[in-house]
PDB file of C-alpha atoms in Angstrom:
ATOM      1  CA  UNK B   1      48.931  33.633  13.485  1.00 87.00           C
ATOM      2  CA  UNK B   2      46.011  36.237  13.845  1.00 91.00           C
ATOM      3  CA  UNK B   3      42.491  34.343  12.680  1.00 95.00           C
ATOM      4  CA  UNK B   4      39.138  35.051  12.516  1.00 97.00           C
ATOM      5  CA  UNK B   5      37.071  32.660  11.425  1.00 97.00           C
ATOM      6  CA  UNK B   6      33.215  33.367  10.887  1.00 98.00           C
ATOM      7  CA  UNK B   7      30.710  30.738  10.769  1.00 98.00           C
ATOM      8  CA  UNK B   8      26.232  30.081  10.943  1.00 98.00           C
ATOM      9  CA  UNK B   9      25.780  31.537   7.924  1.00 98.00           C
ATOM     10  CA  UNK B  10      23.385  29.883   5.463  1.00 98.00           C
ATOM     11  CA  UNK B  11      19.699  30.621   4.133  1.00 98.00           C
ATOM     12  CA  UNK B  12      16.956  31.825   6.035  1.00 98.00           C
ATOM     13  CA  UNK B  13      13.838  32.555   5.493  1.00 98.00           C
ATOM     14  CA  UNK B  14      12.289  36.297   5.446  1.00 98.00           C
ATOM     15  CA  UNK B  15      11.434  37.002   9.117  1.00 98.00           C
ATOM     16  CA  UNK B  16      13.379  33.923  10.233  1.00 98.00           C
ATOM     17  CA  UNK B  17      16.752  34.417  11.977  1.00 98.00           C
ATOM     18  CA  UNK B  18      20.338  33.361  11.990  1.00 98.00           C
ATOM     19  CA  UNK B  19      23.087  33.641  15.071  1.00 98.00           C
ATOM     20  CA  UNK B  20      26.643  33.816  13.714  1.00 98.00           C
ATOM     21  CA  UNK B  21      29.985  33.419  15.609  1.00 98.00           C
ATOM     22  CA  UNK B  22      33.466  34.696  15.276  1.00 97.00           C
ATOM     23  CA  UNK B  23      36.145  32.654  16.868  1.00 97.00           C
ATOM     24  CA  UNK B  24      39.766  34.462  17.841  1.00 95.00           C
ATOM     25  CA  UNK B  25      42.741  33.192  17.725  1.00 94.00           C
ATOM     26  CA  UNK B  26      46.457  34.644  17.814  1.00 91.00           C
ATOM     27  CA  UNK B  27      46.303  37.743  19.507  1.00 86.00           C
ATOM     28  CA  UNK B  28      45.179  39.185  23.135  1.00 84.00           C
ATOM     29  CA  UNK B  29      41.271  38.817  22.440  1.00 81.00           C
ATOM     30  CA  UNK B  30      40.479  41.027  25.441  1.00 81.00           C
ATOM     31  CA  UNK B  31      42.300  44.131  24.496  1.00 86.00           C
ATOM     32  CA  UNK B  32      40.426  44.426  20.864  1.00 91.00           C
ATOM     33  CA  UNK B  33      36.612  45.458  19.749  1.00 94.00           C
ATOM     34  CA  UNK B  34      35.356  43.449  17.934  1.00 95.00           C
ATOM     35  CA  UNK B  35      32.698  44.224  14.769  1.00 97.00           C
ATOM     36  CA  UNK B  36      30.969  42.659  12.539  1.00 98.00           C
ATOM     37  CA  UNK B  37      30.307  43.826   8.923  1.00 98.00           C
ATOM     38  CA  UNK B  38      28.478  43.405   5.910  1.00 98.00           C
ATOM     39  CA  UNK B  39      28.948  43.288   2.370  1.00 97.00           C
ATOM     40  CA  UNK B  40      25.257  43.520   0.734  1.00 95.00           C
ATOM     41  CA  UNK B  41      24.941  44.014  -3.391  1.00 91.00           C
ATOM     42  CA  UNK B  42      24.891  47.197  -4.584  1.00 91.00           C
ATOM     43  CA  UNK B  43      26.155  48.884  -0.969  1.00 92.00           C
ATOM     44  CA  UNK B  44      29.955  50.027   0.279  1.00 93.00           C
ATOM     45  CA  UNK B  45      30.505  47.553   3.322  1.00 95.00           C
ATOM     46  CA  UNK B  46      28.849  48.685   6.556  1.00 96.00           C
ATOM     47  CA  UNK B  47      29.161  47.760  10.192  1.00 97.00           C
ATOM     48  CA  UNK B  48      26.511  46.217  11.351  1.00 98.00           C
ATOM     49  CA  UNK B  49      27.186  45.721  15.469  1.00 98.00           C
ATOM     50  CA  UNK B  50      30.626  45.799  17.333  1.00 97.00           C
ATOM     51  CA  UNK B  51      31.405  45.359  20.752  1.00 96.00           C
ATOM     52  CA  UNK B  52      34.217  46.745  23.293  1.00 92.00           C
ATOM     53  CA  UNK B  53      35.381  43.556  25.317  1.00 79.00           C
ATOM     54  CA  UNK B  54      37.464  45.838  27.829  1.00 75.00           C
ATOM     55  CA  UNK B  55      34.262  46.993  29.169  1.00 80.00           C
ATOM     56  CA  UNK B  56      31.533  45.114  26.911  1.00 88.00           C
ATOM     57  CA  UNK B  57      29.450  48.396  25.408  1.00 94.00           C
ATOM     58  CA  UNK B  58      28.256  47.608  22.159  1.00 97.00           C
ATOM     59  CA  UNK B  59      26.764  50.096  19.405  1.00 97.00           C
ATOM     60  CA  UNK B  60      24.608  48.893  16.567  1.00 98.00           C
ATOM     61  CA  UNK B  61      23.575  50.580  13.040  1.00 98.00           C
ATOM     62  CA  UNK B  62      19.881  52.075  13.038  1.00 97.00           C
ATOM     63  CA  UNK B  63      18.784  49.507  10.811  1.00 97.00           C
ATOM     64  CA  UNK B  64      19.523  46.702  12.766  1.00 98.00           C
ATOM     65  CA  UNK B  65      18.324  47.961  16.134  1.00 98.00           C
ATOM     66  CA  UNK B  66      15.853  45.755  18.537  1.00 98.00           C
ATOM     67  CA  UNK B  67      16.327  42.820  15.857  1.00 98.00           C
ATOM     68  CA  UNK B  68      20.162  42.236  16.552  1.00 98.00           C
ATOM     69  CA  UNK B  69      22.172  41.407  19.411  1.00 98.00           C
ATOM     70  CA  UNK B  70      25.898  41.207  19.627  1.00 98.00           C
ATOM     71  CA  UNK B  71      27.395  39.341  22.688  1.00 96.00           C
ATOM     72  CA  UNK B  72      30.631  37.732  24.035  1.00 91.00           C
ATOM     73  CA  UNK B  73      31.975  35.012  25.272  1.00 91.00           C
ATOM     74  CA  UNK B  74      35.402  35.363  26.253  1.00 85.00           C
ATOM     75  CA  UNK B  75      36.287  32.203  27.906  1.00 89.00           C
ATOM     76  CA  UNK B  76      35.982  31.005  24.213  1.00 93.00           C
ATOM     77  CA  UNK B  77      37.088  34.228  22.308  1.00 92.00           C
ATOM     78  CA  UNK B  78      34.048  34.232  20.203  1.00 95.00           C
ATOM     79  CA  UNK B  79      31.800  36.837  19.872  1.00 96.00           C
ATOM     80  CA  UNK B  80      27.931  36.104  18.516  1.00 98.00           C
ATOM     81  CA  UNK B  81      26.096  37.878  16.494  1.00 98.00           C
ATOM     82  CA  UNK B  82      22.178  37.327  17.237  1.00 98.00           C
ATOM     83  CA  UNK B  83      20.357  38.366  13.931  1.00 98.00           C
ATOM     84  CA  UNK B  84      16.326  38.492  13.790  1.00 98.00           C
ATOM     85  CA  UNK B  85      13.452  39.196  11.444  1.00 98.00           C
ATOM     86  CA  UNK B  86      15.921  39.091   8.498  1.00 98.00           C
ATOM     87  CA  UNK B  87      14.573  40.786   5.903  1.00 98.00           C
ATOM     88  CA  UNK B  88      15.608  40.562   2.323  1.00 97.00           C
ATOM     89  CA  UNK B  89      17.976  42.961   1.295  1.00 96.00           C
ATOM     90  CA  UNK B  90      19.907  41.831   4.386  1.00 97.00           C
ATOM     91  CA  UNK B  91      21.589  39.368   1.706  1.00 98.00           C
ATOM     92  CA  UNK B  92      25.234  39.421   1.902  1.00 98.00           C
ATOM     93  CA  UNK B  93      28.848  38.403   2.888  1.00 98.00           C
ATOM     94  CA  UNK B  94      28.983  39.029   6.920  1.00 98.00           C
ATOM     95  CA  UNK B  95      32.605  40.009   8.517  1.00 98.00           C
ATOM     96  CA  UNK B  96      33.760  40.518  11.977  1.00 97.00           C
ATOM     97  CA  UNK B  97      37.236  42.371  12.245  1.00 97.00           C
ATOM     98  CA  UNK B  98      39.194  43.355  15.057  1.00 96.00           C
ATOM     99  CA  UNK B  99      40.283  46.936  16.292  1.00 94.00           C
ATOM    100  CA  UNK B 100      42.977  47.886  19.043  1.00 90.00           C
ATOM    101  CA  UNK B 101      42.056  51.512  18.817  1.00 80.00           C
ATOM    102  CA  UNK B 102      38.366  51.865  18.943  1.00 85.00           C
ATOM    103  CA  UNK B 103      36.479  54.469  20.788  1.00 87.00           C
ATOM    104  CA  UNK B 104      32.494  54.064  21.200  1.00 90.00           C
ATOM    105  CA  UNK B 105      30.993  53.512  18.330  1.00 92.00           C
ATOM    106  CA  UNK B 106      34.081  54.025  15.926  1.00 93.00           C
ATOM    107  CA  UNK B 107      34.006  50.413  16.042  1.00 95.00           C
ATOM    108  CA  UNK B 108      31.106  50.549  13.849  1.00 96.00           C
ATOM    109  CA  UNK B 109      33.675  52.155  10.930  1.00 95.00           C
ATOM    110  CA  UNK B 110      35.830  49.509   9.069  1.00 94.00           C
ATOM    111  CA  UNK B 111      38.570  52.506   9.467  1.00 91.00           C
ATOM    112  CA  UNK B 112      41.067  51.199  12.211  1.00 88.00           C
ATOM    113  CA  UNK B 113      39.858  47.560  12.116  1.00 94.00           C
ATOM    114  CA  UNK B 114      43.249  45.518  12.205  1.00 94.00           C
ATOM    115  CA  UNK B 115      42.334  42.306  11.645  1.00 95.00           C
ATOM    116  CA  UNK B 116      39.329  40.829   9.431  1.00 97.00           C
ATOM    117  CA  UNK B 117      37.834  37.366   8.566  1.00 98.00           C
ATOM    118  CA  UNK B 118      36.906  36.195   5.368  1.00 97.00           C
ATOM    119  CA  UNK B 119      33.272  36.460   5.727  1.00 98.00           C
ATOM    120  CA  UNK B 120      29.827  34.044   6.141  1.00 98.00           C
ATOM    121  CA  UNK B 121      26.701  34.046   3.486  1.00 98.00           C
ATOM    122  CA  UNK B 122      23.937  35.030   4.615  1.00 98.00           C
ATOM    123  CA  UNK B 123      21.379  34.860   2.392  1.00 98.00           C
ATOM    124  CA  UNK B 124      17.978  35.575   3.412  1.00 98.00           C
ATOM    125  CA  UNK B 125      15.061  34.173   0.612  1.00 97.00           C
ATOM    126  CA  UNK B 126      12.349  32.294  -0.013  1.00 94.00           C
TER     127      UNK B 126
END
């Protein structure tokens, strides 16, 4: 059975910072990109950071750039999601999905993800 299981989500502070994980299971971990998502109020979903594990190039939205870093680990099949200087409006459910058929960052688009977890909190308050 394909899972992906998210987990380190929780409350922050503003400015404070957060690392979450995705572990694989169920399918050939190596062959996929892998992305991670969010689902803020008031906004469509949006990718956030994904990562090729062929190769290991990873793309991340504008907004998150120099605060987040996505890395891997595949002797585990878990891929981390570094977050920093969370701000506020950075509230939400965070996903990470899995795509066979991603090409740079197209892994940033939900489109083509075959595989998704059911999503962390993050909430980021005061």
């Amino acid at each position: 059975q394909v899972q992906l299981v998210e987990s380190g989500g929780g409350l922050v502070q503003p400015g404070g910072s957060l690392r979450l994980s995705c572990a694989a299971s169920g399918f050939t971990f190596d062959y996929y990109a892998i992305g991670w998502f969010r689902q803020v109020p008031g906004k469509e979903r949006e990718g956030v950071s994904c990562i090729h594990n062929s190769h290991g190039s990873t793309y991340y939205a504008d907004s998150v750039k120099g605060r987040f870093t996505i890395s891997r680990d595949n002797a585990k099949n878990t891929v981390y999601l570094q977050m920093n200087s969370l701000k506020p409006e950075e509230t939400g459910r965070y996903f990470c999905a899995a795509g066979g058929r991603m090409y740079g960052n197209s892994c940033l688009n939900r489109i083509g993800m075959d595989f998704w977890g059911k999503g962390t909190l993050v909430t980021v308050s005061s």
